[in-house]
């Protein structure tokens, strides 16, 4: 028994010395992961009050899809959803505000609205933007080109029929105007317009 006690004490001394030499550490770390954000923007411009044949007002169709179509609940399974209404710019809204949301904005600026919604959640991870819109942008900008520079995917969900599908629609526009840069006063000049 004496020999066993001596052997056990030697093993303990060696273990203590090894602990002093290698200095092991026990580290506890917690990793918190939060779901990325998905920004859902609802077009509240006056063009969304237009009623297409058989579907009713575009704004009502968008609200119904959000509130009762299961669209938001599917998104919330993977993302933290931020709701915005937009027209000239984007303003945050709550889910309960959808019931009373009106299409009362005087214009639609898709680019600025997306930029403002991103600024509202600055510093947080954004997976993308979902635009519920009729696609009518009257800002004078080129939204397709500018939305591509935002750095996040933009997923448009269209409401309403395309204006080109209307049988009375006339696709007329001025493509270019050719003219002299300077014309003396009270002189006749020729201007070519490609329509």
JSON list of C-alpha atoms in Angstrom, two decimals:
[
{"chain": "A", "resi": 1, "resn": "UNK", "atom": "CA", "xyz": [0.00, 0.00, 0.00]},
{"chain": "A", "resi": 2, "resn": "UNK", "atom": "CA", "xyz": [2.93, 2.29, 0.72]},
{"chain": "A", "resi": 3, "resn": "UNK", "atom": "CA", "xyz": [4.25, 1.81, -2.80]},
{"chain": "A", "resi": 4, "resn": "UNK", "atom": "CA", "xyz": [0.79, 2.52, -4.33]},
{"chain": "A", "resi": 5, "resn": "UNK", "atom": "CA", "xyz": [0.45, 5.71, -2.31]},
{"chain": "A", "resi": 6, "resn": "UNK", "atom": "CA", "xyz": [3.87, 6.88, -3.42]},
{"chain": "A", "resi": 7, "resn": "UNK", "atom": "CA", "xyz": [3.06, 6.13, -7.10]},
{"chain": "A", "resi": 8, "resn": "UNK", "atom": "CA", "xyz": [-0.25, 8.00, -6.88]},
{"chain": "A", "resi": 9, "resn": "UNK", "atom": "CA", "xyz": [1.40, 11.06, -5.34]},
{"chain": "A", "resi": 10, "resn": "UNK", "atom": "CA", "xyz": [4.08, 11.08, -8.06]},
{"chain": "A", "resi": 11, "resn": "UNK", "atom": "CA", "xyz": [1.41, 10.92, -10.80]},
{"chain": "A", "resi": 12, "resn": "UNK", "atom": "CA", "xyz": [-0.47, 13.83, -9.16]},
{"chain": "A", "resi": 13, "resn": "UNK", "atom": "CA", "xyz": [2.73, 15.90, -8.97]},
{"chain": "A", "resi": 14, "resn": "UNK", "atom": "CA", "xyz": [3.45, 15.25, -12.66]},
{"chain": "A", "resi": 15, "resn": "UNK", "atom": "CA", "xyz": [-0.12, 16.24, -13.60]},
{"chain": "A", "resi": 16, "resn": "UNK", "atom": "CA", "xyz": [0.11, 19.47, -11.59]},
{"chain": "A", "resi": 17, "resn": "UNK", "atom": "CA", "xyz": [3.44, 20.30, -13.23]},
{"chain": "A", "resi": 18, "resn": "UNK", "atom": "CA", "xyz": [1.97, 19.65, -16.69]},
{"chain": "A", "resi": 19, "resn": "UNK", "atom": "CA", "xyz": [-0.93, 21.99, -15.88]},
{"chain": "A", "resi": 20, "resn": "UNK", "atom": "CA", "xyz": [1.54, 24.72, -14.90]},
{"chain": "A", "resi": 21, "resn": "UNK", "atom": "CA", "xyz": [3.59, 24.22, -18.07]},
{"chain": "A", "resi": 22, "resn": "UNK", "atom": "CA", "xyz": [0.80, 24.06, -20.68]},
{"chain": "A", "resi": 23, "resn": "UNK", "atom": "CA", "xyz": [-1.67, 26.36, -18.88]},
{"chain": "A", "resi": 24, "resn": "UNK", "atom": "CA", "xyz": [-4.89, 24.92, -20.37]},
{"chain": "A", "resi": 25, "resn": "UNK", "atom": "CA", "xyz": [-7.97, 27.15, -20.47]},
{"chain": "A", "resi": 26, "resn": "UNK", "atom": "CA", "xyz": [-11.59, 26.32, -20.37]},
{"chain": "A", "resi": 27, "resn": "UNK", "atom": "CA", "xyz": [-13.42, 28.82, -22.58]},
{"chain": "A", "resi": 28, "resn": "UNK", "atom": "CA", "xyz": [-17.17, 29.20, -22.86]},
{"chain": "A", "resi": 29, "resn": "UNK", "atom": "CA", "xyz": [-18.46, 31.09, -25.91]},
{"chain": "A", "resi": 30, "resn": "UNK", "atom": "CA", "xyz": [-21.97, 31.97, -26.93]},
{"chain": "A", "resi": 31, "resn": "UNK", "atom": "CA", "xyz": [-22.83, 32.69, -30.53]},
{"chain": "A", "resi": 32, "resn": "UNK", "atom": "CA", "xyz": [-26.03, 34.63, -31.16]},
{"chain": "A", "resi": 33, "resn": "UNK", "atom": "CA", "xyz": [-27.31, 34.56, -34.69]},
{"chain": "A", "resi": 34, "resn": "UNK", "atom": "CA", "xyz": [-30.20, 36.71, -35.73]},
{"chain": "A", "resi": 35, "resn": "UNK", "atom": "CA", "xyz": [-32.29, 36.22, -38.80]},
{"chain": "A", "resi": 36, "resn": "UNK", "atom": "CA", "xyz": [-31.53, 38.57, -41.68]},
{"chain": "A", "resi": 37, "resn": "UNK", "atom": "CA", "xyz": [-34.10, 41.22, -42.47]},
{"chain": "A", "resi": 38, "resn": "UNK", "atom": "CA", "xyz": [-36.45, 41.19, -45.43]},
{"chain": "A", "resi": 39, "resn": "UNK", "atom": "CA", "xyz": [-37.92, 44.59, -46.27]},
{"chain": "A", "resi": 40, "resn": "UNK", "atom": "CA", "xyz": [-41.47, 44.47, -47.62]},
{"chain": "A", "resi": 41, "resn": "UNK", "atom": "CA", "xyz": [-42.56, 47.70, -49.32]},
{"chain": "A", "resi": 42, "resn": "UNK", "atom": "CA", "xyz": [-46.22, 48.26, -50.21]},
{"chain": "A", "resi": 43, "resn": "UNK", "atom": "CA", "xyz": [-46.95, 50.79, -52.95]},
{"chain": "A", "resi": 44, "resn": "UNK", "atom": "CA", "xyz": [-49.31, 53.42, -51.50]},
{"chain": "A", "resi": 45, "resn": "UNK", "atom": "CA", "xyz": [-49.32, 55.73, -54.53]},
{"chain": "A", "resi": 46, "resn": "UNK", "atom": "CA", "xyz": [-52.57, 56.88, -56.11]},
{"chain": "A", "resi": 47, "resn": "UNK", "atom": "CA", "xyz": [-52.10, 54.57, -59.10]},
{"chain": "A", "resi": 48, "resn": "UNK", "atom": "CA", "xyz": [-52.78, 51.66, -56.71]},
{"chain": "A", "resi": 49, "resn": "UNK", "atom": "CA", "xyz": [-56.39, 52.85, -56.34]},
{"chain": "A", "resi": 50, "resn": "UNK", "atom": "CA", "xyz": [-57.03, 51.78, -59.94]},
{"chain": "A", "resi": 51, "resn": "UNK", "atom": "CA", "xyz": [-59.37, 48.80, -60.15]},
{"chain": "A", "resi": 52, "resn": "UNK", "atom": "CA", "xyz": [-58.56, 46.18, -62.78]},
{"chain": "A", "resi": 53, "resn": "UNK", "atom": "CA", "xyz": [-61.32, 44.04, -64.25]},
{"chain": "A", "resi": 54, "resn": "UNK", "atom": "CA", "xyz": [-62.36, 41.33, -61.80]},
{"chain": "A", "resi": 55, "resn": "UNK", "atom": "CA", "xyz": [-59.77, 42.07, -59.10]},
{"chain": "A", "resi": 56, "resn": "UNK", "atom": "CA", "xyz": [-60.79, 45.35, -57.45]},
{"chain": "A", "resi": 57, "resn": "UNK", "atom": "CA", "xyz": [-58.39, 48.08, -56.35]},
{"chain": "A", "resi": 58, "resn": "UNK", "atom": "CA", "xyz": [-54.72, 47.14, -56.57]},
{"chain": "A", "resi": 59, "resn": "UNK", "atom": "CA", "xyz": [-54.00, 48.35, -53.03]},
{"chain": "A", "resi": 60, "resn": "UNK", "atom": "CA", "xyz": [-56.77, 46.12, -51.63]},
{"chain": "A", "resi": 61, "resn": "UNK", "atom": "CA", "xyz": [-55.39, 43.11, -53.49]},
{"chain": "A", "resi": 62, "resn": "UNK", "atom": "CA", "xyz": [-51.90, 43.80, -52.10]},
{"chain": "A", "resi": 63, "resn": "UNK", "atom": "CA", "xyz": [-53.24, 44.20, -48.54]},
{"chain": "A", "resi": 64, "resn": "UNK", "atom": "CA", "xyz": [-55.29, 40.99, -48.81]},
{"chain": "A", "resi": 65, "resn": "UNK", "atom": "CA", "xyz": [-52.27, 39.04, -50.01]},
{"chain": "A", "resi": 66, "resn": "UNK", "atom": "CA", "xyz": [-50.20, 40.33, -47.10]},
{"chain": "A", "resi": 67, "resn": "UNK", "atom": "CA", "xyz": [-52.81, 39.87, -44.40]},
{"chain": "A", "resi": 68, "resn": "UNK", "atom": "CA", "xyz": [-54.55, 36.65, -45.46]},
{"chain": "A", "resi": 69, "resn": "UNK", "atom": "CA", "xyz": [-52.49, 35.05, -48.22]},
{"chain": "A", "resi": 70, "resn": "UNK", "atom": "CA", "xyz": [-49.81, 33.58, -45.97]},
{"chain": "A", "resi": 71, "resn": "UNK", "atom": "CA", "xyz": [-47.15, 35.66, -47.74]},
{"chain": "A", "resi": 72, "resn": "UNK", "atom": "CA", "xyz": [-45.80, 37.32, -44.59]},
{"chain": "A", "resi": 73, "resn": "UNK", "atom": "CA", "xyz": [-45.93, 34.16, -42.48]},
{"chain": "A", "resi": 74, "resn": "UNK", "atom": "CA", "xyz": [-43.80, 32.34, -45.07]},
{"chain": "A", "resi": 75, "resn": "UNK", "atom": "CA", "xyz": [-41.26, 35.15, -45.04]},
{"chain": "A", "resi": 76, "resn": "UNK", "atom": "CA", "xyz": [-41.22, 35.25, -41.23]},
{"chain": "A", "resi": 77, "resn": "UNK", "atom": "CA", "xyz": [-40.15, 31.60, -41.13]},
{"chain": "A", "resi": 78, "resn": "UNK", "atom": "CA", "xyz": [-36.72, 32.63, -42.45]},
{"chain": "A", "resi": 79, "resn": "UNK", "atom": "CA", "xyz": [-36.46, 36.40, -42.03]},
{"chain": "A", "resi": 80, "resn": "UNK", "atom": "CA", "xyz": [-37.23, 39.26, -39.71]},
{"chain": "A", "resi": 81, "resn": "UNK", "atom": "CA", "xyz": [-39.75, 41.26, -41.76]},
{"chain": "A", "resi": 82, "resn": "UNK", "atom": "CA", "xyz": [-39.86, 45.06, -41.79]},
{"chain": "A", "resi": 83, "resn": "UNK", "atom": "CA", "xyz": [-42.97, 46.60, -43.39]},
{"chain": "A", "resi": 84, "resn": "UNK", "atom": "CA", "xyz": [-42.95, 49.94, -45.22]},
{"chain": "A", "resi": 85, "resn": "UNK", "atom": "CA", "xyz": [-45.44, 51.90, -47.27]},
{"chain": "A", "resi": 86, "resn": "UNK", "atom": "CA", "xyz": [-43.97, 53.90, -50.10]},
{"chain": "A", "resi": 87, "resn": "UNK", "atom": "CA", "xyz": [-44.73, 56.51, -52.70]},
{"chain": "A", "resi": 88, "resn": "UNK", "atom": "CA", "xyz": [-42.38, 59.47, -52.87]},
{"chain": "A", "resi": 89, "resn": "UNK", "atom": "CA", "xyz": [-40.34, 57.82, -50.08]},
{"chain": "A", "resi": 90, "resn": "UNK", "atom": "CA", "xyz": [-40.64, 54.84, -47.72]},
{"chain": "A", "resi": 91, "resn": "UNK", "atom": "CA", "xyz": [-42.18, 55.07, -44.25]},
{"chain": "A", "resi": 92, "resn": "UNK", "atom": "CA", "xyz": [-42.18, 52.19, -41.72]},
{"chain": "A", "resi": 93, "resn": "UNK", "atom": "CA", "xyz": [-45.57, 50.73, -40.76]},
{"chain": "A", "resi": 94, "resn": "UNK", "atom": "CA", "xyz": [-46.76, 48.01, -38.40]},
{"chain": "A", "resi": 95, "resn": "UNK", "atom": "CA", "xyz": [-48.71, 44.92, -39.40]},
{"chain": "A", "resi": 96, "resn": "UNK", "atom": "CA", "xyz": [-51.87, 46.38, -37.83]},
{"chain": "A", "resi": 97, "resn": "UNK", "atom": "CA", "xyz": [-51.58, 49.46, -40.08]},
{"chain": "A", "resi": 98, "resn": "UNK", "atom": "CA", "xyz": [-52.27, 47.33, -43.17]},
{"chain": "A", "resi": 99, "resn": "UNK", "atom": "CA", "xyz": [-56.00, 47.32, -42.46]},
{"chain": "A", "resi": 100, "resn": "UNK", "atom": "CA", "xyz": [-56.27, 51.11, -42.78]},
{"chain": "A", "resi": 101, "resn": "UNK", "atom": "CA", "xyz": [-53.50, 51.65, -45.36]},
{"chain": "A", "resi": 102, "resn": "UNK", "atom": "CA", "xyz": [-54.65, 54.00, -48.13]},
{"chain": "A", "resi": 103, "resn": "UNK", "atom": "CA", "xyz": [-53.14, 54.68, -51.55]},
{"chain": "A", "resi": 104, "resn": "UNK", "atom": "CA", "xyz": [-52.79, 58.42, -51.00]},
{"chain": "A", "resi": 105, "resn": "UNK", "atom": "CA", "xyz": [-49.19, 59.18, -52.02]},
{"chain": "A", "resi": 106, "resn": "UNK", "atom": "CA", "xyz": [-48.90, 61.70, -54.87]},
{"chain": "A", "resi": 107, "resn": "UNK", "atom": "CA", "xyz": [-46.09, 59.96, -56.76]},
{"chain": "A", "resi": 108, "resn": "UNK", "atom": "CA", "xyz": [-44.00, 56.79, -56.98]},
{"chain": "A", "resi": 109, "resn": "UNK", "atom": "CA", "xyz": [-40.22, 56.80, -56.64]},
{"chain": "A", "resi": 110, "resn": "UNK", "atom": "CA", "xyz": [-39.08, 53.18, -56.52]},
{"chain": "A", "resi": 111, "resn": "UNK", "atom": "CA", "xyz": [-35.37, 54.00, -56.22]},
{"chain": "A", "resi": 112, "resn": "UNK", "atom": "CA", "xyz": [-35.60, 56.54, -53.40]},
{"chain": "A", "resi": 113, "resn": "UNK", "atom": "CA", "xyz": [-38.10, 54.39, -51.50]},
{"chain": "A", "resi": 114, "resn": "UNK", "atom": "CA", "xyz": [-35.77, 51.38, -51.55]},
{"chain": "A", "resi": 115, "resn": "UNK", "atom": "CA", "xyz": [-32.82, 53.53, -50.48]},
{"chain": "A", "resi": 116, "resn": "UNK", "atom": "CA", "xyz": [-34.79, 55.06, -47.57]},
{"chain": "A", "resi": 117, "resn": "UNK", "atom": "CA", "xyz": [-35.97, 51.65, -46.36]},
{"chain": "A", "resi": 118, "resn": "UNK", "atom": "CA", "xyz": [-32.35, 50.43, -46.34]},
{"chain": "A", "resi": 119, "resn": "UNK", "atom": "CA", "xyz": [-31.31, 53.52, -44.39]},
{"chain": "A", "resi": 120, "resn": "UNK", "atom": "CA", "xyz": [-34.03, 52.80, -41.81]},
{"chain": "A", "resi": 121, "resn": "UNK", "atom": "CA", "xyz": [-32.44, 49.43, -40.97]},
{"chain": "A", "resi": 122, "resn": "UNK", "atom": "CA", "xyz": [-28.83, 50.55, -41.39]},
{"chain": "A", "resi": 123, "resn": "UNK", "atom": "CA", "xyz": [-26.26, 48.31, -39.73]},
{"chain": "A", "resi": 124, "resn": "UNK", "atom": "CA", "xyz": [-28.43, 45.22, -39.87]},
{"chain": "A", "resi": 125, "resn": "UNK", "atom": "CA", "xyz": [-28.12, 42.35, -42.31]},
{"chain": "A", "resi": 126, "resn": "UNK", "atom": "CA", "xyz": [-30.67, 42.74, -45.13]},
{"chain": "A", "resi": 127, "resn": "UNK", "atom": "CA", "xyz": [-31.41, 39.71, -47.31]},
{"chain": "A", "resi": 128, "resn": "UNK", "atom": "CA", "xyz": [-33.51, 41.61, -49.83]},
{"chain": "A", "resi": 129, "resn": "UNK", "atom": "CA", "xyz": [-36.41, 43.90, -50.65]},
{"chain": "A", "resi": 130, "resn": "UNK", "atom": "CA", "xyz": [-39.87, 42.78, -51.77]},
{"chain": "A", "resi": 131, "resn": "UNK", "atom": "CA", "xyz": [-41.78, 45.47, -53.69]},
{"chain": "A", "resi": 132, "resn": "UNK", "atom": "CA", "xyz": [-45.57, 45.07, -53.89]},
{"chain": "A", "resi": 133, "resn": "UNK", "atom": "CA", "xyz": [-46.35, 47.55, -56.65]},
{"chain": "A", "resi": 134, "resn": "UNK", "atom": "CA", "xyz": [-48.08, 48.17, -59.93]},
{"chain": "A", "resi": 135, "resn": "UNK", "atom": "CA", "xyz": [-44.66, 49.16, -61.28]},
{"chain": "A", "resi": 136, "resn": "UNK", "atom": "CA", "xyz": [-45.60, 52.69, -62.32]},
{"chain": "A", "resi": 137, "resn": "UNK", "atom": "CA", "xyz": [-42.63, 54.89, -61.45]},
{"chain": "A", "resi": 138, "resn": "UNK", "atom": "CA", "xyz": [-43.15, 58.58, -62.25]},
{"chain": "A", "resi": 139, "resn": "UNK", "atom": "CA", "xyz": [-39.96, 59.93, -60.67]},
{"chain": "A", "resi": 140, "resn": "UNK", "atom": "CA", "xyz": [-38.20, 60.48, -63.99]},
{"chain": "A", "resi": 141, "resn": "UNK", "atom": "CA", "xyz": [-35.34, 58.22, -62.90]},
{"chain": "A", "resi": 142, "resn": "UNK", "atom": "CA", "xyz": [-34.32, 54.87, -64.37]},
{"chain": "A", "resi": 143, "resn": "UNK", "atom": "CA", "xyz": [-35.32, 52.52, -61.56]},
{"chain": "A", "resi": 144, "resn": "UNK", "atom": "CA", "xyz": [-34.15, 49.25, -63.11]},
{"chain": "A", "resi": 145, "resn": "UNK", "atom": "CA", "xyz": [-30.59, 50.52, -63.48]},
{"chain": "A", "resi": 146, "resn": "UNK", "atom": "CA", "xyz": [-30.51, 52.27, -60.10]},
{"chain": "A", "resi": 147, "resn": "UNK", "atom": "CA", "xyz": [-32.06, 49.42, -58.10]},
{"chain": "A", "resi": 148, "resn": "UNK", "atom": "CA", "xyz": [-29.28, 47.15, -59.35]},
{"chain": "A", "resi": 149, "resn": "UNK", "atom": "CA", "xyz": [-26.73, 49.33, -57.53]},
{"chain": "A", "resi": 150, "resn": "UNK", "atom": "CA", "xyz": [-28.31, 48.96, -54.06]},
{"chain": "A", "resi": 151, "resn": "UNK", "atom": "CA", "xyz": [-26.31, 45.87, -53.18]},
{"chain": "A", "resi": 152, "resn": "UNK", "atom": "CA", "xyz": [-29.33, 43.77, -52.15]},
{"chain": "A", "resi": 153, "resn": "UNK", "atom": "CA", "xyz": [-31.72, 41.78, -54.34]},
{"chain": "A", "resi": 154, "resn": "UNK", "atom": "CA", "xyz": [-35.03, 43.49, -55.16]},
{"chain": "A", "resi": 155, "resn": "UNK", "atom": "CA", "xyz": [-38.01, 41.22, -55.80]},
{"chain": "A", "resi": 156, "resn": "UNK", "atom": "CA", "xyz": [-40.95, 43.05, -57.43]},
{"chain": "A", "resi": 157, "resn": "UNK", "atom": "CA", "xyz": [-44.42, 41.57, -57.08]},
{"chain": "A", "resi": 158, "resn": "UNK", "atom": "CA", "xyz": [-46.68, 43.14, -59.69]},
{"chain": "A", "resi": 159, "resn": "UNK", "atom": "CA", "xyz": [-50.32, 44.09, -59.17]},
{"chain": "A", "resi": 160, "resn": "UNK", "atom": "CA", "xyz": [-52.66, 45.14, -61.93]},
{"chain": "A", "resi": 161, "resn": "UNK", "atom": "CA", "xyz": [-52.65, 44.52, -65.63]},
{"chain": "A", "resi": 162, "resn": "UNK", "atom": "CA", "xyz": [-50.00, 46.07, -67.79]},
{"chain": "A", "resi": 163, "resn": "UNK", "atom": "CA", "xyz": [-51.18, 49.25, -69.44]},
{"chain": "A", "resi": 164, "resn": "UNK", "atom": "CA", "xyz": [-50.03, 47.88, -72.81]},
{"chain": "A", "resi": 165, "resn": "UNK", "atom": "CA", "xyz": [-52.64, 45.10, -72.54]},
{"chain": "A", "resi": 166, "resn": "UNK", "atom": "CA", "xyz": [-55.47, 47.63, -72.62]},
{"chain": "A", "resi": 167, "resn": "UNK", "atom": "CA", "xyz": [-57.04, 47.54, -76.11]},
{"chain": "A", "resi": 168, "resn": "UNK", "atom": "CA", "xyz": [-57.24, 51.37, -76.23]},
{"chain": "A", "resi": 169, "resn": "UNK", "atom": "CA", "xyz": [-53.60, 51.91, -75.28]},
{"chain": "A", "resi": 170, "resn": "UNK", "atom": "CA", "xyz": [-51.50, 53.80, -77.82]},
{"chain": "A", "resi": 171, "resn": "UNK", "atom": "CA", "xyz": [-47.77, 53.41, -77.37]},
{"chain": "A", "resi": 172, "resn": "UNK", "atom": "CA", "xyz": [-46.61, 56.83, -78.57]},
{"chain": "A", "resi": 173, "resn": "UNK", "atom": "CA", "xyz": [-43.52, 58.64, -77.43]},
{"chain": "A", "resi": 174, "resn": "UNK", "atom": "CA", "xyz": [-40.89, 61.12, -78.57]},
{"chain": "A", "resi": 175, "resn": "UNK", "atom": "CA", "xyz": [-37.68, 59.16, -79.13]},
{"chain": "A", "resi": 176, "resn": "UNK", "atom": "CA", "xyz": [-35.35, 61.95, -80.20]},
{"chain": "A", "resi": 177, "resn": "UNK", "atom": "CA", "xyz": [-35.25, 65.60, -81.25]},
{"chain": "A", "resi": 178, "resn": "UNK", "atom": "CA", "xyz": [-32.67, 66.87, -83.76]},
{"chain": "A", "resi": 179, "resn": "UNK", "atom": "CA", "xyz": [-32.10, 70.61, -84.01]},
{"chain": "A", "resi": 180, "resn": "UNK", "atom": "CA", "xyz": [-29.43, 73.26, -84.37]},
{"chain": "A", "resi": 181, "resn": "UNK", "atom": "CA", "xyz": [-27.77, 74.34, -81.15]},
{"chain": "A", "resi": 182, "resn": "UNK", "atom": "CA", "xyz": [-28.13, 78.04, -81.98]},
{"chain": "A", "resi": 183, "resn": "UNK", "atom": "CA", "xyz": [-30.84, 79.74, -84.05]},
{"chain": "A", "resi": 184, "resn": "UNK", "atom": "CA", "xyz": [-30.78, 83.51, -84.73]},
{"chain": "A", "resi": 185, "resn": "UNK", "atom": "CA", "xyz": [-33.88, 85.37, -83.62]},
{"chain": "A", "resi": 186, "resn": "UNK", "atom": "CA", "xyz": [-36.67, 85.77, -86.22]},
{"chain": "A", "resi": 187, "resn": "UNK", "atom": "CA", "xyz": [-35.18, 83.09, -88.51]},
{"chain": "A", "resi": 188, "resn": "UNK", "atom": "CA", "xyz": [-36.77, 79.86, -89.65]},
{"chain": "A", "resi": 189, "resn": "UNK", "atom": "CA", "xyz": [-35.18, 76.59, -88.57]},
{"chain": "A", "resi": 190, "resn": "UNK", "atom": "CA", "xyz": [-35.93, 72.89, -89.06]},
{"chain": "A", "resi": 191, "resn": "UNK", "atom": "CA", "xyz": [-36.47, 70.56, -86.11]},
{"chain": "A", "resi": 192, "resn": "UNK", "atom": "CA", "xyz": [-36.72, 66.78, -86.69]},
{"chain": "A", "resi": 193, "resn": "UNK", "atom": "CA", "xyz": [-38.68, 64.81, -84.12]},
{"chain": "A", "resi": 194, "resn": "UNK", "atom": "CA", "xyz": [-38.67, 60.98, -84.10]},
{"chain": "A", "resi": 195, "resn": "UNK", "atom": "CA", "xyz": [-42.05, 59.80, -82.74]}
]
